[in-house]
Coordinates of N, CA and C in Angstrom, one line a residue:
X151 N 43.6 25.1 -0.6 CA 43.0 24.2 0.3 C 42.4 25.0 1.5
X152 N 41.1 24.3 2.3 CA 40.8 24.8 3.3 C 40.8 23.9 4.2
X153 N 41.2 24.3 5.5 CA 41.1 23.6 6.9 C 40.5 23.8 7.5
X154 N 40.0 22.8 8.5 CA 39.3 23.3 10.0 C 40.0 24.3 11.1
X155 N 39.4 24.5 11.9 CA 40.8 25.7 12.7 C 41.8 24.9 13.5
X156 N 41.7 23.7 13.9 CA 42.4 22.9 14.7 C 42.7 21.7 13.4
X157 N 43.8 21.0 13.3 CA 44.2 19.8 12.4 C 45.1 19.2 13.0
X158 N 45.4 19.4 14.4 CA 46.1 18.3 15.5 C 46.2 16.8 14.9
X159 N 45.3 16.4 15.3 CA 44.1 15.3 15.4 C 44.3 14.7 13.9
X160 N 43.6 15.3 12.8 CA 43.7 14.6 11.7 C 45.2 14.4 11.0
X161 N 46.0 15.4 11.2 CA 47.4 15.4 10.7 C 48.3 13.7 11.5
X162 N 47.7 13.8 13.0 CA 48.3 12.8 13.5 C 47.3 11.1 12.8
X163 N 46.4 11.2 12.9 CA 45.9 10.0 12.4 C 46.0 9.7 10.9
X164 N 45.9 10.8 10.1 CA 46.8 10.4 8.5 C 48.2 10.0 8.5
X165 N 49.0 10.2 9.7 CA 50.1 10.3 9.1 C 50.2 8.5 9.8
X166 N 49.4 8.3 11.2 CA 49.1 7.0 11.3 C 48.6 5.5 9.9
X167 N 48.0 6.4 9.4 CA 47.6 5.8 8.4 C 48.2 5.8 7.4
X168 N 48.7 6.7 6.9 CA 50.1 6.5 5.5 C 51.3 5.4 6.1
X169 N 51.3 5.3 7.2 CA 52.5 4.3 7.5 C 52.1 2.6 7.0
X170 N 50.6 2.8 7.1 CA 50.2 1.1 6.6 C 49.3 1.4 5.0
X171 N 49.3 2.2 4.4 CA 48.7 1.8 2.9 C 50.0 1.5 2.1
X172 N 49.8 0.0 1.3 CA 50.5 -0.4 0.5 C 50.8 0.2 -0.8
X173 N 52.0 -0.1 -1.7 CA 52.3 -0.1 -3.0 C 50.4 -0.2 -3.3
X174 N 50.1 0.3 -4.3 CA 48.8 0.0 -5.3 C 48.8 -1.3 -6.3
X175 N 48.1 -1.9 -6.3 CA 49.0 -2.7 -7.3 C 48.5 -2.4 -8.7
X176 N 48.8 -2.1 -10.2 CA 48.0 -1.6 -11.4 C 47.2 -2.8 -11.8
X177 N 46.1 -2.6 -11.5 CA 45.0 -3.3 -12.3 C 44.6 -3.1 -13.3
X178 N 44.6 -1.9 -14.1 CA 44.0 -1.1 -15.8 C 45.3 -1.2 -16.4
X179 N 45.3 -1.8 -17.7 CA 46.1 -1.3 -18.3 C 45.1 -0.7 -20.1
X180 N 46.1 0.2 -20.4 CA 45.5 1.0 -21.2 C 46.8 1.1 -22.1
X181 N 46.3 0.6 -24.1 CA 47.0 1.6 -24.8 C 46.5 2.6 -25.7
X182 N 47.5 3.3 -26.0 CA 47.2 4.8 -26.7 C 47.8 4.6 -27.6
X183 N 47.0 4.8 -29.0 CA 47.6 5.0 -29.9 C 47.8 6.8 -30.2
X184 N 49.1 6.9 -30.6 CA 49.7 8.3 -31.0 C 48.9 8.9 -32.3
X185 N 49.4 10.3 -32.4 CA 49.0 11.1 -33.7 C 49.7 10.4 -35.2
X186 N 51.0 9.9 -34.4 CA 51.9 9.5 -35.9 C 51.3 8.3 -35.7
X187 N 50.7 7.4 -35.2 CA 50.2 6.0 -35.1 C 50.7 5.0 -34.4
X188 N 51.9 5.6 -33.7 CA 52.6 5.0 -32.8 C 51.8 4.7 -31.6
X189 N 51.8 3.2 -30.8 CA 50.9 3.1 -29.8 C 52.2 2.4 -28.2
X190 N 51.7 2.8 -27.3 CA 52.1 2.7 -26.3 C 51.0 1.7 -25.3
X191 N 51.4 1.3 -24.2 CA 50.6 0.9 -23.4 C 51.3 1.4 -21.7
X192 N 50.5 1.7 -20.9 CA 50.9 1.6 -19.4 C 50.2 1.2 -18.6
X193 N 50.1 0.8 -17.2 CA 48.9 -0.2 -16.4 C 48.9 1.4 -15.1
X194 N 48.1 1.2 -14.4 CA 47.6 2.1 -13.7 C 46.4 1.4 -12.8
X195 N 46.3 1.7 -11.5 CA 45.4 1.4 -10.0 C 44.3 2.0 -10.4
X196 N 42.7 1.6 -10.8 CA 41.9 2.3 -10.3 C 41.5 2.7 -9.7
X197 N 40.1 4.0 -9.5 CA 40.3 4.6 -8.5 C 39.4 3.6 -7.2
X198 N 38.3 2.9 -8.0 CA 37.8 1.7 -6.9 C 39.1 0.7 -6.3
X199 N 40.2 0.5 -6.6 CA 40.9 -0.5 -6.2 C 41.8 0.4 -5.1
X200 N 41.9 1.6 -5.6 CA 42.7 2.4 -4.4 C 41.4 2.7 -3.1
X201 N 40.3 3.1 -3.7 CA 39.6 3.3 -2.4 C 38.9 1.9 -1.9
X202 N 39.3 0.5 -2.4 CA 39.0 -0.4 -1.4 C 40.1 -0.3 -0.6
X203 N 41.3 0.1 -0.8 CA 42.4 -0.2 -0.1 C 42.5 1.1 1.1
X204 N 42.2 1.8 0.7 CA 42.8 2.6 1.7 C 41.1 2.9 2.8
X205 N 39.8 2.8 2.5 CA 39.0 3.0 3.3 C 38.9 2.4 4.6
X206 N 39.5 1.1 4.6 CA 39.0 0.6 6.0 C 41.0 0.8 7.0
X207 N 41.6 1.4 6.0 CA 42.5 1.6 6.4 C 42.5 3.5 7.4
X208 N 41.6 4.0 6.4 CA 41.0 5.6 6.8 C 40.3 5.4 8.0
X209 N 39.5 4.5 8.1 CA 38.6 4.1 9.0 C 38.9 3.7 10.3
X210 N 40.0 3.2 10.3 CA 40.9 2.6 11.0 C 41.4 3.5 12.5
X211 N 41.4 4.8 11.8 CA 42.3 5.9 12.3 C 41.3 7.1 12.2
X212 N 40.3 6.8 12.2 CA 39.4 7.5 12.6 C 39.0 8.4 11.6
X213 N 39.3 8.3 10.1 CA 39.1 9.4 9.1 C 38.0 8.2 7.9
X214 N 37.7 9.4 7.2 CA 37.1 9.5 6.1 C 37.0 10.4 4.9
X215 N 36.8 9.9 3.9 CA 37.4 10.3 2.9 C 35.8 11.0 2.0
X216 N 35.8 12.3 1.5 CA 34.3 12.5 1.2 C 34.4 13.3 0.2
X217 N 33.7 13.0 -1.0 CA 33.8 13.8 -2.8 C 32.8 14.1 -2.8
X218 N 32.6 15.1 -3.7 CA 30.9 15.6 -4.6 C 31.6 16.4 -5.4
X219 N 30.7 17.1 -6.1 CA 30.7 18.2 -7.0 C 29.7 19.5 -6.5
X220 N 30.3 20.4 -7.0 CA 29.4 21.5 -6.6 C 30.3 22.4 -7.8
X221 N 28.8 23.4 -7.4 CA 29.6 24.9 -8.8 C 30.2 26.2 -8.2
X222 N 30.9 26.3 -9.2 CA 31.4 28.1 -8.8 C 30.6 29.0 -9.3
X223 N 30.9 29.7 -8.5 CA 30.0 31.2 -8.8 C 29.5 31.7 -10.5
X224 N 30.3 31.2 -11.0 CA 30.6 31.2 -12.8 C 30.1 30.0 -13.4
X225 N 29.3 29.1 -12.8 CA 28.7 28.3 -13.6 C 29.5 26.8 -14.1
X226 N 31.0 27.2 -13.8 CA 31.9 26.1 -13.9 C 31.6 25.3 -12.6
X227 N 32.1 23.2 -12.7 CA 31.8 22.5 -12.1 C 33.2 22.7 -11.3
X228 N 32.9 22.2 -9.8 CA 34.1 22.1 -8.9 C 33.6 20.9 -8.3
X229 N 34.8 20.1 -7.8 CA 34.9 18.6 -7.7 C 35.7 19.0 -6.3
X230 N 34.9 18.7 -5.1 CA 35.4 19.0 -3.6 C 35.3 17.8 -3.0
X231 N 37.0 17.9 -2.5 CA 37.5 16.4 -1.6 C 37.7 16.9 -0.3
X232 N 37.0 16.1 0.6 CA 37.2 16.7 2.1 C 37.3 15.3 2.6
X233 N 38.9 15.5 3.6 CA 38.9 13.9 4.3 C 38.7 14.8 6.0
X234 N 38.5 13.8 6.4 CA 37.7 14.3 8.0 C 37.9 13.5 9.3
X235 N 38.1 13.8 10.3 CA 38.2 12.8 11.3 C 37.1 12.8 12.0
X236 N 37.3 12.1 13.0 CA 36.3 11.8 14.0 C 36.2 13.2 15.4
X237 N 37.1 14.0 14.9 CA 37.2 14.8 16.3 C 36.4 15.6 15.9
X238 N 35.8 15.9 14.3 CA 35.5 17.1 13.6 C 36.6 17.8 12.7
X239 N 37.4 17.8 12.8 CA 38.6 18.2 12.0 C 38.7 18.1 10.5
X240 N 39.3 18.7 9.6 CA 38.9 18.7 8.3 C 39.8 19.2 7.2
X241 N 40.4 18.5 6.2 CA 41.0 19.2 5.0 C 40.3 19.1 3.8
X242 N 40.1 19.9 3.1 CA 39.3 20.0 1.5 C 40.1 20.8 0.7
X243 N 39.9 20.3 -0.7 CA 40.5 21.1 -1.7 C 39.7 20.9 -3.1
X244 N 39.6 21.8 -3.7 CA 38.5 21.3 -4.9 C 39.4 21.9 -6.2
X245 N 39.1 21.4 -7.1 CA 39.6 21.1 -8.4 C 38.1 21.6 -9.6
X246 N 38.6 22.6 -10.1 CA 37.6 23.6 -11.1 C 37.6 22.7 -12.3
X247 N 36.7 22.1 -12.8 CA 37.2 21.1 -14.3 C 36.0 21.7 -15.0
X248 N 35.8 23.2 -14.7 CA 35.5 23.8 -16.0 C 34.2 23.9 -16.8
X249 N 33.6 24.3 -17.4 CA 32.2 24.1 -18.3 C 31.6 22.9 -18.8
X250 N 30.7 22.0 -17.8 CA 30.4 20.9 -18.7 C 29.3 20.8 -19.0
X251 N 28.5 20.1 -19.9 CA 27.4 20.0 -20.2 C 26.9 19.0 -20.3
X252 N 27.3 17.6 -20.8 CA 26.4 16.6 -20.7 C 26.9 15.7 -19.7
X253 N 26.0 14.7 -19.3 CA 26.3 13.6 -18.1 C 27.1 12.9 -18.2
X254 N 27.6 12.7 -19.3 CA 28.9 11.3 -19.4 C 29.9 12.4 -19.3
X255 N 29.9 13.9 -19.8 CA 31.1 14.5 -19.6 C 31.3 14.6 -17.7
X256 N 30.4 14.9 -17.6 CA 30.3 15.2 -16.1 C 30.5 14.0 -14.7
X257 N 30.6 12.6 -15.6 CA 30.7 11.8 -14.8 C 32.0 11.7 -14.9
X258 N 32.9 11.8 -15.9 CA 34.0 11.6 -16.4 C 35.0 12.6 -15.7
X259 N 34.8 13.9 -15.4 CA 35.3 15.2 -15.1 C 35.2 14.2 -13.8
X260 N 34.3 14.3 -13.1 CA 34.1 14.1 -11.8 C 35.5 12.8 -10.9
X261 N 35.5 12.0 -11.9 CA 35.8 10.6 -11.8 C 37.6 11.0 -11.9
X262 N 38.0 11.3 -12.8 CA 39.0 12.0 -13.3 C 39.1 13.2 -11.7
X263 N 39.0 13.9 -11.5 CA 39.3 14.8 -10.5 C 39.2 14.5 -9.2
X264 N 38.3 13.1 -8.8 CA 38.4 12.8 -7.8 C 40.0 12.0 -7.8
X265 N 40.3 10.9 -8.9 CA 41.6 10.7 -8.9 C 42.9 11.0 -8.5
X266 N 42.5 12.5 -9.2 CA 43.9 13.5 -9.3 C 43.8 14.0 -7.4
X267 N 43.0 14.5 -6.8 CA 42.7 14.7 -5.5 C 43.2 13.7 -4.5

């Protein structure tokens, strides 16, 4: 992870802000069928339903929440989350998802990694 030199500020207004985002509630559900054929199901929040919920809540407290992709030095894609406040203050952490080549992989890497972030 990288920070700004000061995080006063944003540490205090996230932690403002985790006090009011709710339970998620699972909107997707998804089953998977197994290798032996065995199939399972589980439900899961997507990631639009978590960031309706939590933006005007971010917003609230003076932060914001900001993704892209960018590359490493080696040609692999990196998926950078930077949440940020209003003072200027800043935490980021990026997530390497590796060699991709086509657009649906790359939307999917992207989509996928902003989640996990």
């Amino acid at each position: 992870m990288k920070y700004s030199d000061n995080i006063d500020q944003l540490v205090t207004a996230t932690a403002m802000a985790r006090r009011e985002i709710p339970a998620f509630p699972r909107n997707q559900t998804v089953t998977v069928t197994t290798k032996s054929g065995q199939k399972y199901s589980f439900s899961y929040a997507t990631l639009d339903s978590i960031l309706d919920i939590i933006a005007p809540l971010l917003s609230k407290h003076g932060l914001v929440l900001f993704a892209g992709a960018d590359y490493a030095q080696d040609g692999s894609m990196l998926v950078v989350t930077r949440l940020a406040h209003t003072s200027g203050q800043w935490v980021e952490s990026a997530i390497n998802v590796g060699l991709v080549a086509d657009l649906k992989e790359i939307g999917s890497a992207i989509t996928y990694a902003r989640r996990y972030q």
